[in-house]
Coordinates of C-alpha atoms in Angstrom, one line a residue:
Chain A
M1 CA 0.0 0.0 0.0
S2 CA 1.3 3.4 -1.0
V3 CA 0.0 6.9 -1.0
L4 CA 0.7 9.6 -3.6
V5 CA 0.8 13.3 -2.6
L6 CA 0.6 16.0 -5.2
A7 CA 3.0 18.8 -4.2
E8 CA 1.8 22.3 -4.1
H9 CA 4.5 24.6 -5.4
D10 CA 5.5 27.5 -7.7
N11 CA 8.4 25.7 -9.4
S12 CA 10.8 27.2 -6.9
E13 CA 9.3 26.6 -3.5
L14 CA 7.4 23.7 -2.0
K15 CA 4.3 25.2 -0.3
S16 CA 3.7 24.3 3.3
A17 CA 0.3 22.9 2.6
T18 CA 2.1 19.9 1.1
L19 CA 3.6 19.2 4.5
N20 CA 0.1 19.0 6.1
T21 CA -1.0 16.7 3.3
V22 CA 2.0 14.4 3.9
T23 CA 0.9 14.0 7.5
A24 CA -2.6 13.0 6.4
A25 CA -0.9 10.5 4.0
T26 CA 1.2 9.1 6.8
E27 CA -2.0 8.6 8.9
I28 CA -3.6 6.7 6.1
G29 CA -0.6 4.4 6.1
G30 CA 1.9 3.0 3.7
D31 CA 4.9 4.5 1.8
V32 CA 4.4 8.2 1.0
T33 CA 5.5 9.4 -2.5
I34 CA 5.4 13.1 -3.4
L35 CA 4.7 13.9 -7.0
V36 CA 6.3 17.2 -8.2
A37 CA 4.7 18.2 -11.5
G38 CA 6.1 21.4 -12.9
S39 CA 8.8 22.9 -15.1
D40 CA 12.3 23.7 -14.0
C41 CA 11.1 22.5 -10.6
G42 CA 14.3 20.7 -9.5
A43 CA 14.6 22.9 -6.4
V44 CA 11.1 21.8 -5.3
A45 CA 12.0 18.1 -5.8
E46 CA 15.0 18.6 -3.5
Q47 CA 12.9 20.2 -0.8
A48 CA 10.3 17.5 -1.2
A49 CA 13.0 14.8 -0.7
K50 CA 13.9 16.4 2.7
V51 CA 10.4 16.2 4.1
A52 CA 10.3 13.7 7.0
G53 CA 8.4 10.5 6.3
V54 CA 8.6 10.6 2.6
A55 CA 9.9 7.5 0.8
K56 CA 10.1 8.7 -2.7
V57 CA 9.8 11.8 -4.9
L58 CA 8.7 11.6 -8.5
V59 CA 9.5 14.6 -10.6
A60 CA 7.7 15.3 -13.9
D61 CA 9.7 18.2 -15.2
N62 CA 8.1 19.3 -18.4
A63 CA 6.7 22.5 -20.0
A64 CA 3.3 20.8 -20.1
Y65 CA 3.1 21.0 -16.3
A66 CA 4.6 24.5 -15.9
N67 CA 1.4 26.0 -14.5
M68 CA -0.2 22.7 -13.3
L69 CA -3.0 23.0 -15.8
A70 CA -5.7 20.7 -14.5
E71 CA -6.2 18.8 -17.8
N72 CA -2.5 17.9 -18.1
T73 CA -1.8 17.3 -14.5
A74 CA -4.8 15.1 -14.0
A75 CA -3.8 13.0 -17.0
L76 CA -0.3 12.6 -15.5
I77 CA -1.7 11.4 -12.2
V78 CA -4.0 8.9 -13.9
E79 CA -1.0 7.4 -15.7
L80 CA 0.7 6.9 -12.3
A81 CA -2.4 5.9 -10.3
G82 CA -2.1 2.1 -10.6
D83 CA 0.7 2.0 -8.0
Y84 CA -1.3 3.8 -5.2
S85 CA -4.1 3.1 -2.9
A86 CA -4.7 6.7 -2.2
I87 CA -4.0 10.0 -4.0
L88 CA -3.9 13.2 -2.0
A89 CA -3.5 16.9 -2.7
P90 CA -3.8 20.0 -0.6
A91 CA -7.2 21.6 -0.8
M92 CA -5.9 24.6 -2.7
A93 CA -6.8 26.0 -6.1
N94 CA -4.6 23.4 -7.9
G95 CA -5.7 20.4 -5.9
K96 CA -9.3 21.3 -6.0
G97 CA -9.2 21.7 -9.8
I98 CA -7.2 18.6 -10.5
L99 CA -8.3 15.8 -8.2
P100 CA -12.0 15.7 -9.1
R101 CA -10.8 15.2 -12.7
V102 CA -8.5 12.4 -11.6
A103 CA -11.3 10.7 -9.7
A104 CA -13.7 10.9 -12.7
L105 CA -11.1 9.5 -15.1
L106 CA -10.5 6.6 -12.6
D107 CA -14.3 6.2 -12.2
V108 CA -14.1 6.6 -8.4
G109 CA -15.5 9.1 -6.0
Q110 CA -13.6 12.0 -4.6
I111 CA -13.5 13.1 -0.9
S112 CA -13.1 16.9 -0.4
E113 CA -11.2 18.8 2.3
I114 CA -10.8 16.1 4.9
I115 CA -9.8 17.3 8.4
A116 CA -9.2 13.9 10.0
V117 CA -8.2 10.3 9.1
E118 CA -10.2 7.7 11.0
S119 CA -8.7 4.7 9.2
A120 CA -7.4 3.9 5.7
D121 CA -10.9 4.2 4.3
T122 CA -12.8 6.5 6.7
F123 CA -12.4 10.2 6.9
V124 CA -14.0 13.3 8.5
R125 CA -14.9 16.4 6.5
P126 CA -16.8 19.5 7.3
I127 CA -20.1 20.1 5.5
Y128 CA -22.5 23.1 5.6
A129 CA -19.7 25.6 6.1
G130 CA -18.4 23.6 9.0
N131 CA -21.7 23.5 10.9
A132 CA -21.6 19.7 10.7
L133 CA -18.9 17.1 10.4
A134 CA -19.5 14.1 8.1
T135 CA -17.7 10.8 8.7
V136 CA -17.5 9.1 5.3
Q137 CA -16.3 5.7 4.2
S138 CA -15.0 4.9 0.8
S139 CA -14.9 1.4 -0.7
D140 CA -13.3 2.6 -3.9
S141 CA -10.1 0.8 -4.9
V142 CA -8.2 4.1 -4.9
K143 CA -9.1 6.9 -2.6
V144 CA -8.8 10.4 -4.1
I145 CA -8.8 13.0 -1.4
T146 CA -8.1 16.7 -0.9
V147 CA -6.8 17.7 2.5
R148 CA -7.6 20.8 4.5
G149 CA -4.3 22.0 5.9
T150 CA -5.8 23.2 9.2
G151 CA -6.8 19.6 10.1
F152 CA -3.2 18.3 10.2
D153 CA 0.1 19.4 11.6
G154 CA 2.8 19.9 9.0
A155 CA 5.4 17.1 8.6
A156 CA 8.9 18.3 9.4
A157 CA 10.4 20.0 6.3
E158 CA 13.8 18.7 7.1
G159 CA 15.1 15.3 8.2
G160 CA 14.0 13.1 5.3
S161 CA 16.2 11.7 2.6
A162 CA 13.8 10.3 -0.1
A163 CA 15.0 9.0 -3.4
V164 CA 14.3 11.4 -6.3
E165 CA 13.2 9.8 -9.5
A166 CA 12.6 11.7 -12.7
I167 CA 9.7 10.5 -14.8
S168 CA 9.4 11.2 -18.5
N169 CA 5.6 11.6 -18.8
A170 CA 4.7 14.6 -20.9
T171 CA 1.0 14.7 -21.5
D172 CA -0.2 17.9 -23.0
A173 CA -3.9 17.6 -23.6
G174 CA -3.7 20.6 -25.9
I175 CA -7.1 21.9 -24.9
S176 CA -6.1 24.7 -22.4
A177 CA -3.2 27.2 -22.3
F178 CA -1.7 29.5 -19.8
V179 CA -1.8 33.2 -20.6
S180 CA -0.8 35.1 -17.6
E181 CA -0.8 35.4 -13.9
Q182 CA -1.1 38.3 -11.5
V183 CA 0.3 37.4 -8.2
A184 CA -0.5 39.8 -5.3
A185 CA 2.9 40.8 -4.1
S186 CA 3.3 40.8 -0.4
D187 CA 6.1 40.5 2.1
R188 CA 3.7 39.1 4.7
P189 CA 3.3 35.4 5.5
D190 CA 0.8 33.3 3.6
L191 CA -2.7 33.6 5.1
T192 CA -3.0 29.8 5.4
A193 CA 0.4 29.4 7.1
A194 CA 0.6 32.5 9.3
K195 CA 0.7 32.2 13.1
V196 CA -1.2 35.4 13.4
V197 CA -4.0 36.7 11.1
I198 CA -5.7 40.0 11.4
S199 CA -8.8 40.4 9.2
G200 CA -11.1 43.3 8.4
G201 CA -14.8 43.3 7.5
R202 CA -17.3 45.7 6.2
G203 CA -16.8 47.9 9.3
M204 CA -13.4 49.0 7.8
Q205 CA -15.5 51.2 5.5
N206 CA -12.9 51.3 2.7
G207 CA -9.7 49.7 1.4
E208 CA -7.6 52.6 2.6
N209 CA -8.5 51.9 6.2
F210 CA -6.9 48.4 6.0
K211 CA -3.6 50.4 6.6
L212 CA -4.7 50.3 10.3
L213 CA -4.5 46.5 10.1
E214 CA -1.2 46.6 8.3
A215 CA 0.4 48.5 11.1
V216 CA -0.7 45.8 13.6
A217 CA 0.4 43.1 11.2
D218 CA 3.8 44.6 10.9
K219 CA 4.3 44.4 14.6
L220 CA 2.9 40.9 15.0
G221 CA 4.3 39.4 11.8
A222 CA 0.7 38.7 10.8
A223 CA -1.0 38.0 7.5
I224 CA -4.0 40.1 6.6
G225 CA -7.4 38.7 5.7
A226 CA -10.8 39.9 5.0
S227 CA -14.4 38.9 5.2
R228 CA -16.4 38.2 2.1
A229 CA -18.4 41.4 2.8
A230 CA -15.1 43.4 2.6
V231 CA -14.2 41.7 -0.6
D232 CA -17.6 42.1 -2.2
A233 CA -17.5 45.8 -1.3
G234 CA -14.3 46.1 -3.2
F235 CA -12.1 47.1 -0.2
V236 CA -9.5 44.4 -0.9
A237 CA -8.6 41.5 -3.3
N238 CA -10.4 38.2 -3.2
D239 CA -7.2 36.2 -2.4
M240 CA -7.5 37.8 1.1
Q241 CA -11.0 36.3 1.7
V242 CA -11.3 34.1 4.8
G243 CA -14.4 31.9 4.9
Q244 CA -16.4 29.0 3.5
T245 CA -15.6 30.0 -0.1
G246 CA -12.3 31.7 0.6
K247 CA -9.3 30.5 2.6
I248 CA -9.6 28.3 5.7
V249 CA -7.2 29.4 8.4
A250 CA -6.4 28.2 11.9
P251 CA -3.6 30.4 13.3
E252 CA -2.5 30.7 16.9
L253 CA -4.2 34.1 17.0
Y254 CA -7.0 35.5 14.8
I255 CA -8.1 39.1 15.2
A256 CA -11.4 40.0 13.6
V257 CA -11.9 43.7 13.2
G258 CA -15.2 45.2 12.1
I259 CA -16.5 41.7 11.1
S260 CA -20.0 40.8 12.2
G261 CA -19.4 37.0 12.0
A262 CA -21.6 35.5 9.3
I263 CA -21.6 31.7 9.4
Q264 CA -19.7 31.7 6.1
H265 CA -16.9 33.7 7.7
L266 CA -16.8 31.6 10.9
A267 CA -16.4 28.6 8.7
G268 CA -13.0 29.9 7.6
M269 CA -11.5 30.8 11.0
K270 CA -13.3 29.2 14.0
D271 CA -10.6 26.6 14.5
S272 CA -8.1 29.3 15.3
K273 CA -6.5 28.8 18.7
V274 CA -7.3 32.2 20.1
I275 CA -9.9 34.5 18.6
V276 CA -10.1 38.2 19.3
A277 CA -13.1 40.3 18.1
I278 CA -13.2 44.1 17.9
N279 CA -16.6 45.4 16.9
K280 CA -18.7 48.3 18.1
D281 CA -21.9 46.2 17.8
E282 CA -22.1 44.1 21.0
E283 CA -24.7 41.9 19.4
A284 CA -22.4 40.8 16.6
P285 CA -22.3 37.0 16.3
I286 CA -18.5 37.1 16.1
F287 CA -18.5 37.6 19.9
Q288 CA -20.0 34.1 20.3
V289 CA -16.8 32.5 19.0
A290 CA -14.3 35.1 20.4
D291 CA -12.1 34.2 23.4
F292 CA -11.6 37.9 23.9
G293 CA -14.2 40.5 22.7
L294 CA -13.7 44.2 22.8
V295 CA -16.8 46.3 22.1
A296 CA -15.3 49.5 20.7
D297 CA -15.0 51.7 17.7
L298 CA -12.3 50.0 15.6
F299 CA -10.9 53.4 14.5
E300 CA -9.9 54.1 18.1
A301 CA -9.2 50.6 19.3
V302 CA -6.9 49.4 16.5
P303 CA -4.4 52.3 16.7
A304 CA -4.4 52.0 20.5
F305 CA -3.8 48.3 20.3
E306 CA -1.0 48.8 17.8
A307 CA 0.6 51.4 20.1
L308 CA 0.7 48.9 23.0
L309 CA 2.4 46.1 21.0
Chain B
M1 CA -24.4 28.2 -29.0
K2 CA -26.3 26.4 -26.4
V3 CA -25.3 26.9 -22.8
L4 CA -26.1 24.4 -20.1
V5 CA -26.3 25.5 -16.5
P6 CA -26.7 22.8 -13.8
V7 CA -28.4 24.2 -10.7
K8 CA -28.6 22.6 -7.2
R9 CA -31.4 23.0 -4.6
V10 CA -29.8 23.7 -1.3
V11 CA -30.6 25.0 2.2
D12 CA -30.8 28.8 2.0
A13 CA -27.5 30.5 2.8
N14 CA -28.9 32.4 5.7
V15 CA -30.2 29.3 7.5
Q16 CA -28.1 27.9 10.4
V17 CA -28.5 24.2 10.0
R18 CA -28.7 21.7 12.9
V19 CA -27.5 18.2 13.0
A20 CA -30.3 15.7 13.3
S21 CA -30.5 14.0 16.7
D22 CA -29.9 10.5 15.2
N23 CA -26.6 11.8 13.5
S24 CA -27.9 10.7 10.1
G25 CA -27.5 14.1 8.6
V26 CA -28.7 17.7 9.1
D27 CA -32.3 18.4 9.9
L28 CA -34.0 19.7 6.7
N29 CA -37.6 19.7 8.0
N30 CA -39.3 23.0 7.3
V31 CA -36.0 24.6 6.3
K32 CA -36.0 27.3 3.6
M33 CA -34.5 26.0 0.3
A34 CA -33.0 28.0 -2.5
I35 CA -30.8 27.8 -5.6
N36 CA -27.2 27.3 -4.6
P37 CA -25.7 30.9 -4.7
F38 CA -22.9 29.9 -7.0
C39 CA -25.3 28.2 -9.4
E40 CA -27.3 31.4 -9.5
I41 CA -24.1 33.3 -10.6
A42 CA -23.7 30.6 -13.3
V43 CA -27.3 31.2 -14.5
E44 CA -26.7 34.9 -14.6
E45 CA -23.5 34.5 -16.6
A46 CA -25.3 32.4 -19.2
I47 CA -28.2 34.8 -19.5
R48 CA -25.7 37.7 -20.1
L49 CA -24.1 35.7 -22.8
R50 CA -27.5 35.2 -24.5
E51 CA -28.2 38.9 -24.1
K52 CA -25.0 39.7 -25.9
D53 CA -26.0 37.2 -28.6
V54 CA -23.0 35.0 -27.8
A55 CA -25.4 32.2 -26.6
S56 CA -28.5 31.2 -28.4
E57 CA -30.2 29.3 -25.7
V58 CA -29.8 28.8 -21.9
I59 CA -30.9 25.4 -20.6
V60 CA -31.0 24.9 -16.8
V61 CA -30.8 21.4 -15.5
S62 CA -31.1 20.0 -12.0
V63 CA -30.7 16.5 -10.6
G64 CA -32.8 15.6 -7.6
T65 CA -36.3 15.2 -6.3
K66 CA -39.5 16.7 -7.7
A67 CA -39.0 19.7 -5.4
C68 CA -36.1 20.8 -7.5
Q69 CA -38.6 22.1 -10.0
E70 CA -39.0 25.1 -7.7
Q71 CA -35.3 26.1 -8.2
L72 CA -35.6 25.4 -11.9
R73 CA -38.6 27.8 -12.1
T74 CA -36.5 30.4 -10.3
A75 CA -33.8 30.0 -12.9
L76 CA -36.4 30.3 -15.7
A77 CA -37.7 33.5 -14.0
L78 CA -34.2 34.9 -14.1
G79 CA -34.2 34.4 -17.9
A80 CA -33.2 30.8 -18.7
D81 CA -35.1 29.5 -21.7
R82 CA -36.0 26.0 -20.6
A83 CA -35.4 23.5 -17.9
I84 CA -34.7 19.8 -17.5
L85 CA -35.1 17.9 -14.2
V86 CA -33.4 14.6 -13.9
E87 CA -35.7 13.2 -11.2
T88 CA -34.4 10.9 -8.6
D89 CA -35.1 10.4 -4.9
E90 CA -31.7 9.0 -4.3
D91 CA -29.0 11.0 -2.6
L92 CA -26.3 11.1 -5.3
Q93 CA -22.6 11.7 -5.2
P94 CA -20.9 14.2 -7.5
L95 CA -19.6 11.5 -9.9
A96 CA -23.1 10.2 -10.5
I97 CA -24.4 13.7 -11.0
A98 CA -21.5 14.5 -13.4
K99 CA -22.4 11.3 -15.4
L100 CA -26.1 12.3 -15.6
L101 CA -25.2 15.9 -16.7
K102 CA -22.9 14.6 -19.3
A103 CA -25.7 12.5 -20.7
V104 CA -27.9 15.5 -20.8
S105 CA -25.2 17.6 -22.4
D106 CA -24.5 15.0 -25.1
K107 CA -28.2 15.0 -26.0
E108 CA -28.4 18.8 -26.1
G109 CA -25.1 19.5 -27.8
A110 CA -24.2 22.2 -25.4
E111 CA -21.0 24.1 -26.3
L112 CA -20.5 25.7 -22.9
T113 CA -21.5 24.4 -19.4
I114 CA -21.4 26.8 -16.5
F115 CA -21.4 25.3 -13.0
G116 CA -21.2 27.0 -9.6
K117 CA -17.8 26.3 -8.1
Q118 CA -19.3 24.5 -5.1
S119 CA -22.6 23.9 -3.4
I120 CA -22.9 25.4 0.1
D121 CA -24.5 22.3 1.6
E122 CA -22.0 19.5 0.9
D123 CA -19.1 21.8 0.0
N124 CA -17.6 19.3 -2.4
G125 CA -16.7 21.5 -5.3
Q126 CA -16.2 18.5 -7.6
T127 CA -19.1 18.2 -10.1
G128 CA -17.9 20.7 -12.7
Q129 CA -14.4 19.2 -12.9
M130 CA -15.7 15.7 -13.0
F131 CA -18.1 16.6 -15.8
A132 CA -15.2 18.2 -17.8
A133 CA -13.0 15.1 -17.3
L134 CA -15.8 12.7 -18.4
A135 CA -16.5 14.9 -21.5
G136 CA -12.7 15.3 -22.2
L137 CA -13.1 19.1 -22.1
A138 CA -11.0 21.9 -20.7
Q139 CA -12.1 23.5 -17.5
G140 CA -11.9 27.1 -16.1
T141 CA -12.6 26.7 -12.4
F142 CA -13.2 29.6 -9.9
A143 CA -13.9 31.9 -12.8
S144 CA -14.1 35.7 -12.2
E145 CA -14.4 36.7 -15.8
I146 CA -15.0 35.0 -19.1
T147 CA -14.9 36.1 -22.8
I148 CA -15.6 34.0 -25.8
D149 CA -14.0 34.8 -29.2
G150 CA -13.4 32.7 -32.3
G151 CA -13.9 29.3 -30.7
K152 CA -11.7 30.1 -27.7
L153 CA -12.8 31.0 -24.2
T154 CA -10.6 33.2 -22.1
V155 CA -11.1 32.8 -18.4
S156 CA -9.7 34.7 -15.4
R157 CA -9.5 32.4 -12.3
E158 CA -9.2 33.2 -8.6
T159 CA -6.2 31.3 -7.3
D160 CA -4.6 31.2 -3.8
T161 CA -2.1 34.0 -4.7
G162 CA -4.1 36.2 -7.1
E163 CA -5.5 35.7 -10.5
Q164 CA -4.6 33.5 -13.4
T165 CA -5.7 33.8 -17.1
L166 CA -6.2 30.8 -19.3
T167 CA -7.5 30.1 -22.8
L168 CA -9.7 27.0 -23.3
N169 CA -10.8 25.3 -26.4
M170 CA -14.5 25.2 -26.9
P171 CA -16.7 23.3 -26.0
A172 CA -15.6 24.1 -22.4
V173 CA -16.6 24.0 -18.8
I174 CA -16.6 26.9 -16.4
T175 CA -17.2 26.9 -12.6
A176 CA -18.3 30.3 -11.3
D177 CA -16.7 32.1 -8.4
L178 CA -18.3 35.0 -6.5
R179 CA -17.0 37.8 -8.5
L180 CA -18.0 36.6 -11.9
N181 CA -21.2 38.7 -11.7
E182 CA -23.9 39.9 -9.4
P183 CA -27.1 38.0 -10.2
R184 CA -30.2 40.0 -11.0
Y185 CA -33.6 39.7 -9.2
A186 CA -36.5 38.1 -11.0
S187 CA -39.2 40.6 -11.9
L188 CA -42.8 39.7 -11.3
P189 CA -43.7 39.6 -15.0
N190 CA -40.8 37.3 -15.6
I191 CA -41.9 35.1 -12.7
M192 CA -45.3 34.8 -14.3
K193 CA -43.7 34.1 -17.7
A194 CA -41.5 31.4 -16.2
K195 CA -44.5 29.3 -15.3
K196 CA -45.2 28.7 -19.0
K197 CA -41.6 27.9 -20.0
P198 CA -40.9 24.3 -20.9
M199 CA -39.7 21.9 -18.2
D200 CA -38.8 18.3 -19.2
V201 CA -38.6 15.6 -16.6
V202 CA -36.4 12.6 -17.3
T203 CA -35.0 9.8 -15.0
P204 CA -31.5 8.4 -14.7
A205 CA -32.8 5.3 -16.4
D206 CA -34.0 7.3 -19.4
L207 CA -30.5 8.7 -19.7
G208 CA -29.0 5.2 -19.5
V209 CA -26.8 6.1 -16.6
E210 CA -26.3 3.8 -13.6
V211 CA -25.9 5.8 -10.4
T212 CA -24.0 4.0 -7.7
S213 CA -21.6 5.3 -5.2
N214 CA -18.8 3.8 -3.2
I215 CA -18.7 6.6 -0.7
K216 CA -21.2 6.4 2.2
T217 CA -21.8 8.7 5.1
L218 CA -21.5 6.9 8.4
K219 CA -22.5 9.7 10.6
V220 CA -22.9 13.4 10.8
T221 CA -22.0 15.2 14.1
P222 CA -22.0 18.8 15.3
P223 CA -18.6 20.4 15.4
A224 CA -17.0 20.9 18.9
E225 CA -18.3 24.1 20.4
R226 CA -15.8 26.7 21.5
A227 CA -15.8 27.5 25.2
A228 CA -17.5 30.9 25.9
G229 CA -15.1 33.8 25.9
I230 CA -15.0 37.0 27.8
I231 CA -15.6 40.7 27.0
V232 CA -12.6 42.8 27.9
E233 CA -13.1 46.4 29.1
S234 CA -10.3 48.1 27.3
V235 CA -7.5 47.8 24.8
E236 CA -5.0 47.6 27.7
D237 CA -7.0 44.8 29.2
L238 CA -7.0 43.0 25.8
V239 CA -3.2 43.3 25.4
D240 CA -2.7 42.1 28.9
K241 CA -4.9 39.0 28.3
L242 CA -3.2 38.1 25.1
K243 CA 0.2 38.5 26.7
N244 CA -0.4 36.9 30.1
V245 CA -3.4 34.6 29.8
A246 CA -3.4 33.4 26.2
K247 CA 0.3 33.9 25.8
V248 CA 0.0 34.4 22.0
I249 CA 1.8 37.7 21.6

């Protein structure tokens, strides 16, 4: 029995979500193989080989996989699938696009965003924006699974010494092509990997006011998030969205500023270790999940908070 | 160009669901149901394509119980031309749904299928991609903008780090993200008109699709509740608690 983990990366760096997925793979049991599909991605393969608990790294280094187009990457995984009893990927844009294709081509079901492994065929996943947890069992010959990073600790990035094997597959389905990418440049940590996250909601009133949160984030080394309301209102970019349909985060400290706490937002952050809410409306539902609530005008409270850090 | 838009009947986004006491699922008795919000965005996008004369016909399709006709009528009231219900009382998994939708699409000869990126009940986010794979088509998931020109579809996608632009060969599959558009409201005259629009009802057997699933739900439980927190009196108090009680800063 052996588990294949699709690496999340940008051709130069292995993303930390891969480490959480390796842990899930280890809990399922069997040898863990990481697949690095990319172009000029040798550095990623080296990093993958160092991950603790990994037996083998397969590298498909080809222009066809440069941007991990779902059509090409799914075809690659299907070619390799015969050797594995489970195929896992982080539940990020790539994995969520690719693995359902893999499952359909293998004529098996897919299990999305698991947060716990009960046994080699039984998994726990949130449904209804995390308002319920479903325990599901699969009798498919190969389990195809996306893994929610917040459900598993990351495997150690160093300490392993897996064999790296280049594979020559080069499937280009020829039906999709990469044009361009606009990556939001930021010196801050990734939202999903940050130890501290400070998020703003509709109460921020405009995008300019997010500077108040940036000042706090600078001092705490925090990532900055936003509620869907703030994104919908055009204050900030969608890649900052925390919630059911945005990013799922579970930092040590989550600070919600001017966020009322709709269930869709809570779905994205309620597993944070410590939650702070700053809101002037004492009835706001966010206070029901907050460890520490401060009923105050954010435009006074946030600068005062920053000054004390 | 025919555009196919699958829509799902789900619990209304504003309802806080409760887990049933026997842990068999969530309690759906007397709960308000609606079109899945992402499917509604997909319907809107298709209608806009028809209004721009890019699409000739917008067909909405749902898979589920007879009650799904309600959501199909809503989609018709928004402007879809006709509806198809694949009627079944079975609780189907995404792969089975994708197979049924492919059979419908093959019959209709749709050149573009627009899905919602995920349903807000099961949160699977699989059906569009599975459909694309079964049909051998390119997919543009998490779409925030699409344009069609000369047999190619250009799609902007929401990714983890920003936005990505791809071109896809047609026929193609799109899954709609939030920012693709803002759906309109159905006007009263359109709601009346929708009652007369055609709605076909077929069964999985009619489509020759066998619907089985190897994934079963053993139980559904409520998530662990967070212990009640406290309200602090001042910013100073908050900083003190974070430093000395929670020890997170």
